[in-house]
């Protein structure tokens, strides 16, 4: 009887822990964790005790961030919060680099399920789309385990959203803020709709051929007494030009302050029929932010003259010696973010089922006013030379949404050896729509350095209108079964499961160019004060009086834009977790994955005149296909000491696969670099061997310290290489021969109350290096065939100094983050690699708790007023103003 009771207690403890991702060796450890939560003195340590205990009891190396830690650092979304985790860096405010590796080496899941990315250029979900207000915790697993997808490089990030509360809770928060660089900016009258109906119908009618001869042939136009056929076709073409939105006058004005509002409500109720508990939670948020920044971009000479400096703001003579082109831009951006979460749950004894509806919307409207100069005598010269510079007014409005429906079940069968089971079924849809993408180009002329007028040159693409739509659907489901077993000196948990993912993406874009076919330059403005209004020059009278015609710019391979893609993964795994005398822990297992992916550019369609059918060639399908069938292994060994320290070792075999659009020769602008990037058919997957070792020490008061080492051996690493055009760069992808990354990382949390009451420090430091070798035969004239990996930083530092007052009414944190320089893209043609320079981020967060229910938070971001910079050959080729932002918020919990 005693043996049976002992077995049931252990089974219950282990099974319950597995349901939340924790494997507890004994009930005593759980009791100690509860005592620690009560004993600690600071808010961060108290709230961190639970997530520290979870990290401590993970079979594989992982880092956990709880909701209070997110609030403590003042981060507003998952992306900015994750840069506080050991070895993680944030790029472009969206993508997380784990251990210095690019975003392709990290993967993100939502409550354990795969979801699609609403970003046009990445398979990886942009993590800034998840507001911190809906996040319960963030788990970053750095050592591979068979229960995870095999697509694992630097780490896997699981975003766990808040669930149903155990009792009534409700709250509201309002905030307001501003940025030091965003007092004034540029706005425009954004069109309300996307592609005009008349233009859409015309594409179908004329098959995309808007030439005069094409219109004549399609409409069967015949000459009349008053008009010849060309004149009639020209009138039809100009009518299409006039159907486009053309009133885009830009205005300089004061920008609205940033503001946000968040609210939540939830409760649980006992139902009498079955004796279970029903609960719900509803949360929503709205955030509106304006930003303005001055940016500089440049293309360096392949052999810069002596005397070049690193500054883009030097004299014109210095520019002439250093750069082929220099572009100065003023960019105004408005971001609107909307989130909504609804959870409904039911719990009966050791069984629970929940449904979650998660809707995220991220809209971005950008005005980019730029002036391009060519110091070295390209087609457009510098103001100081010929007195001309190319001006571009670009408008881009992008709508991104992520819609998720998720069912989760967790069950423990106490009467059947304590078997545990959990499952999830998730359907999600990511959609991106760009109804406004308009680019106007002019030539500004100057006389003795004074603006004279602007002209529209007599060639093509003076105004370009583009429309883009992407839909990405993912169906993900899977389940796990856990069996706890106990013997005299061994406790074993056996786990097996199945994962399935089915994904389909359709990406379409159409581009229309308004061409000045007069062959001569036409003045459009003679008043310097009205330069901003030049984008309204295409008036009805101006179009009718000049030869402005519309063309359908449907690209063809190898620079196609449209593509379709599909992905399917069938996976099954077996995993074990064994404790020997509560001293040694051995975990591991095998995972089998059948992976299929195909990406095809729609410009590869072939029309068969005989059968009148449309098909893809076998070669095209083969180039865009990845078909892998493999087994991935993992093994972890942990030594558990009695005095609260443990030592871990682990090994795992994983893979990193090309993104959907990297396998087809489509062209797009990379948001990280603003460089036109082309996919590479035939790109191979990268196989990885991952080695980890870590020492962890946990103290009685919640303090902890860890130090670890890692090594990754990568076959066929995917690298980005630059190519140089007349006015700017382009980029593509190649497979390296081999690569490796290795380093050490340390993390700590210490109470400093013995020195100053209520203070503590936490942080982490990662030091690492990498090397990749690329066969120059596959990358043109690559400058450095052996180099560091793209996106890798040699160091990452996160430091935090915090304070909690004895009366509990005040808390504050100073948070510092910096990363070492990292390669943005590899250089060719004698040019060096392009390096993103370190960004020193210093933030301040202060919180006042006037009463038990209220909270006032004050945040200052980028106190050092740093700028983002990219250098090449020691010359700045990218420079972006960030500014210092301030915000204050008030929240009330009912």
PDB file of N, CA, C and O in Angstrom, residues 744-779:
ATOM      1  N   UNK A 744      31.160  31.629 -24.838  1.00  0.00           N
ATOM      2  CA  UNK A 744      30.783  31.430 -23.444  1.00  0.00           C
ATOM      3  C   UNK A 744      29.767  32.494 -23.071  1.00  0.00           C
ATOM      4  O   UNK A 744      29.739  33.588 -23.653  1.00  0.00           O
ATOM      5  N   UNK A 745      28.913  32.167 -22.109  1.00  0.00           N
ATOM      6  CA  UNK A 745      27.893  33.119 -21.659  1.00  0.00           C
ATOM      7  C   UNK A 745      27.680  32.955 -20.167  1.00  0.00           C
ATOM      8  O   UNK A 745      27.774  31.840 -19.625  1.00  0.00           O
ATOM      9  N   UNK A 746      27.419  34.055 -19.513  1.00  0.00           N
ATOM     10  CA  UNK A 746      27.199  34.045 -18.070  1.00  0.00           C
ATOM     11  C   UNK A 746      25.991  34.906 -17.735  1.00  0.00           C
ATOM     12  O   UNK A 746      25.686  35.874 -18.439  1.00  0.00           O
ATOM     13  N   UNK A 747      25.304  34.555 -16.660  1.00  0.00           N
ATOM     14  CA  UNK A 747      24.080  35.255 -16.248  1.00  0.00           C
ATOM     15  C   UNK A 747      24.008  35.282 -14.731  1.00  0.00           C
ATOM     16  O   UNK A 747      24.487  34.358 -14.060  1.00  0.00           O
ATOM     17  N   UNK A 748      23.392  36.352 -14.177  1.00  0.00           N
ATOM     18  CA  UNK A 748      23.322  36.437 -12.716  1.00  0.00           C
ATOM     19  C   UNK A 748      22.128  37.270 -12.270  1.00  0.00           C
ATOM     20  O   UNK A 748      21.581  38.076 -13.019  1.00  0.00           O
ATOM     21  N   UNK A 749      21.736  37.053 -11.028  1.00  0.00           N
ATOM     22  CA  UNK A 749      20.772  37.879 -10.303  1.00  0.00           C
ATOM     23  C   UNK A 749      21.207  37.879  -8.849  1.00  0.00           C
ATOM     24  O   UNK A 749      21.246  36.826  -8.202  1.00  0.00           O
ATOM     25  N   UNK A 750      21.588  39.063  -8.307  1.00  0.00           N
ATOM     26  CA  UNK A 750      22.098  39.171  -6.944  1.00  0.00           C
ATOM     27  C   UNK A 750      21.383  40.293  -6.194  1.00  0.00           C
ATOM     28  O   UNK A 750      21.204  41.399  -6.724  1.00  0.00           O
ATOM     29  N   UNK A 751      21.005  40.011  -4.959  1.00  0.00           N
ATOM     30  CA  UNK A 751      20.440  41.004  -4.059  1.00  0.00           C
ATOM     31  C   UNK A 751      21.591  41.798  -3.432  1.00  0.00           C
ATOM     32  O   UNK A 751      22.533  41.220  -2.898  1.00  0.00           O
ATOM     33  N   UNK A 752      21.502  43.128  -3.525  1.00  0.00           N
ATOM     34  CA  UNK A 752      22.547  43.996  -2.967  1.00  0.00           C
ATOM     35  C   UNK A 752      22.059  44.758  -1.741  1.00  0.00           C
ATOM     36  O   UNK A 752      22.590  45.817  -1.390  1.00  0.00           O
ATOM     37  N   UNK A 753      21.020  44.239  -1.084  1.00  0.00           N
ATOM     38  CA  UNK A 753      20.443  44.945   0.064  1.00  0.00           C
ATOM     39  C   UNK A 753      21.431  45.106   1.211  1.00  0.00           C
ATOM     40  O   UNK A 753      21.288  46.007   2.042  1.00  0.00           O
ATOM     41  N   UNK A 754      22.435  44.249   1.272  1.00  0.00           N
ATOM     42  CA  UNK A 754      23.432  44.398   2.325  1.00  0.00           C
ATOM     43  C   UNK A 754      24.268  45.656   2.120  1.00  0.00           C
ATOM     44  O   UNK A 754      24.841  46.189   3.074  1.00  0.00           O
ATOM     45  N   UNK A 755      24.330  46.131   0.881  1.00  0.00           N
ATOM     46  CA  UNK A 755      25.053  47.374   0.599  1.00  0.00           C
ATOM     47  C   UNK A 755      24.129  48.573   0.620  1.00  0.00           C
ATOM     48  O   UNK A 755      24.376  49.553   1.316  1.00  0.00           O
ATOM     49  N   UNK A 756      23.048  48.492  -0.160  1.00  0.00           N
ATOM     50  CA  UNK A 756      22.027  49.538  -0.194  1.00  0.00           C
ATOM     51  C   UNK A 756      20.675  48.852  -0.151  1.00  0.00           C
ATOM     52  O   UNK A 756      20.371  48.009  -1.008  1.00  0.00           O
ATOM     53  N   UNK A 757      19.859  49.174   0.824  1.00  0.00           N
ATOM     54  CA  UNK A 757      18.585  48.498   1.028  1.00  0.00           C
ATOM     55  C   UNK A 757      17.714  48.546  -0.230  1.00  0.00           C
ATOM     56  O   UNK A 757      17.531  49.611  -0.851  1.00  0.00           O
ATOM     57  N   UNK A 758      17.194  47.370  -0.620  1.00  0.00           N
ATOM     58  CA  UNK A 758      16.244  47.298  -1.720  1.00  0.00           C
ATOM     59  C   UNK A 758      16.851  47.234  -3.098  1.00  0.00           C
ATOM     60  O   UNK A 758      16.122  47.211  -4.088  1.00  0.00           O
ATOM     61  N   UNK A 759      18.169  47.192  -3.209  1.00  0.00           N
ATOM     62  CA  UNK A 759      18.795  47.189  -4.527  1.00  0.00           C
ATOM     63  C   UNK A 759      19.186  45.769  -4.941  1.00  0.00           C
ATOM     64  O   UNK A 759      19.399  44.895  -4.108  1.00  0.00           O
ATOM     65  N   UNK A 760      19.277  45.565  -6.222  1.00  0.00           N
ATOM     66  CA  UNK A 760      19.717  44.283  -6.777  1.00  0.00           C
ATOM     67  C   UNK A 760      20.328  44.544  -8.150  1.00  0.00           C
ATOM     68  O   UNK A 760      20.139  45.608  -8.758  1.00  0.00           O
ATOM     69  N   UNK A 761      21.048  43.571  -8.637  1.00  0.00           N
ATOM     70  CA  UNK A 761      21.617  43.663  -9.982  1.00  0.00           C
ATOM     71  C   UNK A 761      21.356  42.356 -10.714  1.00  0.00           C
ATOM     72  O   UNK A 761      21.352  41.280 -10.116  1.00  0.00           O
ATOM     73  N   UNK A 762      21.116  42.457 -11.996  1.00  0.00           N
ATOM     74  CA  UNK A 762      20.969  41.277 -12.840  1.00  0.00           C
ATOM     75  C   UNK A 762      21.572  41.598 -14.196  1.00  0.00           C
ATOM     76  O   UNK A 762      21.739  42.768 -14.560  1.00  0.00           O
ATOM     77  N   UNK A 763      21.899  40.562 -14.934  1.00  0.00           N
ATOM     78  CA  UNK A 763      22.464  40.798 -16.252  1.00  0.00           C
ATOM     79  C   UNK A 763      23.039  39.544 -16.858  1.00  0.00           C
ATOM     80  O   UNK A 763      22.955  38.448 -16.284  1.00  0.00           O
ATOM     81  N   UNK A 764      23.623  39.700 -18.025  1.00  0.00           N
ATOM     82  CA  UNK A 764      24.256  38.587 -18.711  1.00  0.00           C
ATOM     83  C   UNK A 764      25.256  39.109 -19.723  1.00  0.00           C
ATOM     84  O   UNK A 764      25.135  40.238 -20.225  1.00  0.00           O
ATOM     85  N   UNK A 765      26.258  38.309 -19.990  1.00  0.00           N
ATOM     86  CA  UNK A 765      27.316  38.662 -20.945  1.00  0.00           C
ATOM     87  C   UNK A 765      27.604  37.433 -21.808  1.00  0.00           C
ATOM     88  O   UNK A 765      27.734  36.320 -21.283  1.00  0.00           O
ATOM     89  N   UNK A 766      27.684  37.625 -23.107  1.00  0.00           N
ATOM     90  CA  UNK A 766      28.037  36.560 -24.038  1.00  0.00           C
ATOM     91  C   UNK A 766      29.245  36.981 -24.856  1.00  0.00           C
ATOM     92  O   UNK A 766      29.258  38.081 -25.430  1.00  0.00           O
ATOM     93  N   UNK A 767      30.264  36.148 -24.884  1.00  0.00           N
ATOM     94  CA  UNK A 767      31.452  36.362 -25.699  1.00  0.00           C
ATOM     95  C   UNK A 767      31.572  35.190 -26.667  1.00  0.00           C
ATOM     96  O   UNK A 767      31.564  34.024 -26.233  1.00  0.00           O
ATOM     97  N   UNK A 768      31.657  35.471 -27.949  1.00  0.00           N
ATOM     98  CA  UNK A 768      31.667  34.371 -28.920  1.00  0.00           C
ATOM     99  C   UNK A 768      32.388  34.786 -30.190  1.00  0.00           C
ATOM    100  O   UNK A 768      32.723  35.964 -30.391  1.00  0.00           O
ATOM    101  N   UNK A 769      32.625  33.821 -31.051  1.00  0.00           N
ATOM    102  CA  UNK A 769      33.242  34.072 -32.354  1.00  0.00           C
ATOM    103  C   UNK A 769      32.675  33.068 -33.346  1.00  0.00           C
ATOM    104  O   UNK A 769      32.066  32.063 -32.964  1.00  0.00           O
ATOM    105  N   UNK A 770      32.866  33.334 -34.632  1.00  0.00           N
ATOM    106  CA  UNK A 770      32.356  32.446 -35.669  1.00  0.00           C
ATOM    107  C   UNK A 770      33.230  32.544 -36.900  1.00  0.00           C
ATOM    108  O   UNK A 770      34.023  33.483 -37.054  1.00  0.00           O
ATOM    109  N   UNK A 771      33.083  31.572 -37.787  1.00  0.00           N
ATOM    110  CA  UNK A 771      33.810  31.582 -39.053  1.00  0.00           C
ATOM    111  C   UNK A 771      33.014  30.780 -40.073  1.00  0.00           C
ATOM    112  O   UNK A 771      32.447  29.734 -39.764  1.00  0.00           O
ATOM    113  N   UNK A 772      32.951  31.300 -41.279  1.00  0.00           N
ATOM    114  CA  UNK A 772      32.290  30.615 -42.372  1.00  0.00           C
ATOM    115  C   UNK A 772      33.174  30.730 -43.607  1.00  0.00           C
ATOM    116  O   UNK A 772      33.802  31.765 -43.835  1.00  0.00           O
ATOM    117  N   UNK A 773      33.258  29.660 -44.373  1.00  0.00           N
ATOM    118  CA  UNK A 773      34.033  29.674 -45.619  1.00  0.00           C
ATOM    119  C   UNK A 773      33.087  29.456 -46.787  1.00  0.00           C
ATOM    120  O   UNK A 773      32.219  28.581 -46.744  1.00  0.00           O
ATOM    121  N   UNK A 774      33.255  30.283 -47.830  1.00  0.00           N
ATOM    122  CA  UNK A 774      32.385  30.262 -48.999  1.00  0.00           C
ATOM    123  C   UNK A 774      33.235  30.033 -50.240  1.00  0.00           C
ATOM    124  O   UNK A 774      34.293  30.652 -50.404  1.00  0.00           O
ATOM    125  N   UNK A 775      32.787  29.164 -51.106  1.00  0.00           N
ATOM    126  CA  UNK A 775      33.470  28.906 -52.368  1.00  0.00           C
ATOM    127  C   UNK A 775      33.236  30.099 -53.290  1.00  0.00           C
ATOM    128  O   UNK A 775      32.105  30.367 -53.696  1.00  0.00           O
ATOM    129  N   UNK A 776      34.266  30.871 -53.628  1.00  0.00           N
ATOM    130  CA  UNK A 776      34.091  32.051 -54.486  1.00  0.00           C
ATOM    131  C   UNK A 776      33.445  31.718 -55.828  1.00  0.00           C
ATOM    132  O   UNK A 776      32.838  32.596 -56.450  1.00  0.00           O
ATOM    133  N   UNK A 777      33.557  30.475 -56.278  1.00  0.00           N
ATOM    134  CA  UNK A 777      32.954  30.094 -57.555  1.00  0.00           C
ATOM    135  C   UNK A 777      31.440  30.228 -57.526  1.00  0.00           C
ATOM    136  O   UNK A 777      30.800  30.382 -58.575  1.00  0.00           O
ATOM    137  N   UNK A 778      30.848  30.202 -56.330  1.00  0.00           N
ATOM    138  CA  UNK A 778      29.395  30.303 -56.212  1.00  0.00           C
ATOM    139  C   UNK A 778      28.950  31.687 -55.753  1.00  0.00           C
ATOM    140  O   UNK A 778      27.776  31.896 -55.488  1.00  0.00           O
ATOM    141  N   UNK A 779      29.883  32.615 -55.637  1.00  0.00           N
ATOM    142  CA  UNK A 779      29.520  33.953 -55.140  1.00  0.00           C
ATOM    143  C   UNK A 779      30.235  35.057 -55.905  1.00  0.00           C
ATOM    144  O   UNK A 779      30.494  36.126 -55.350  1.00  0.00           O
TER     145      UNK A 779
END
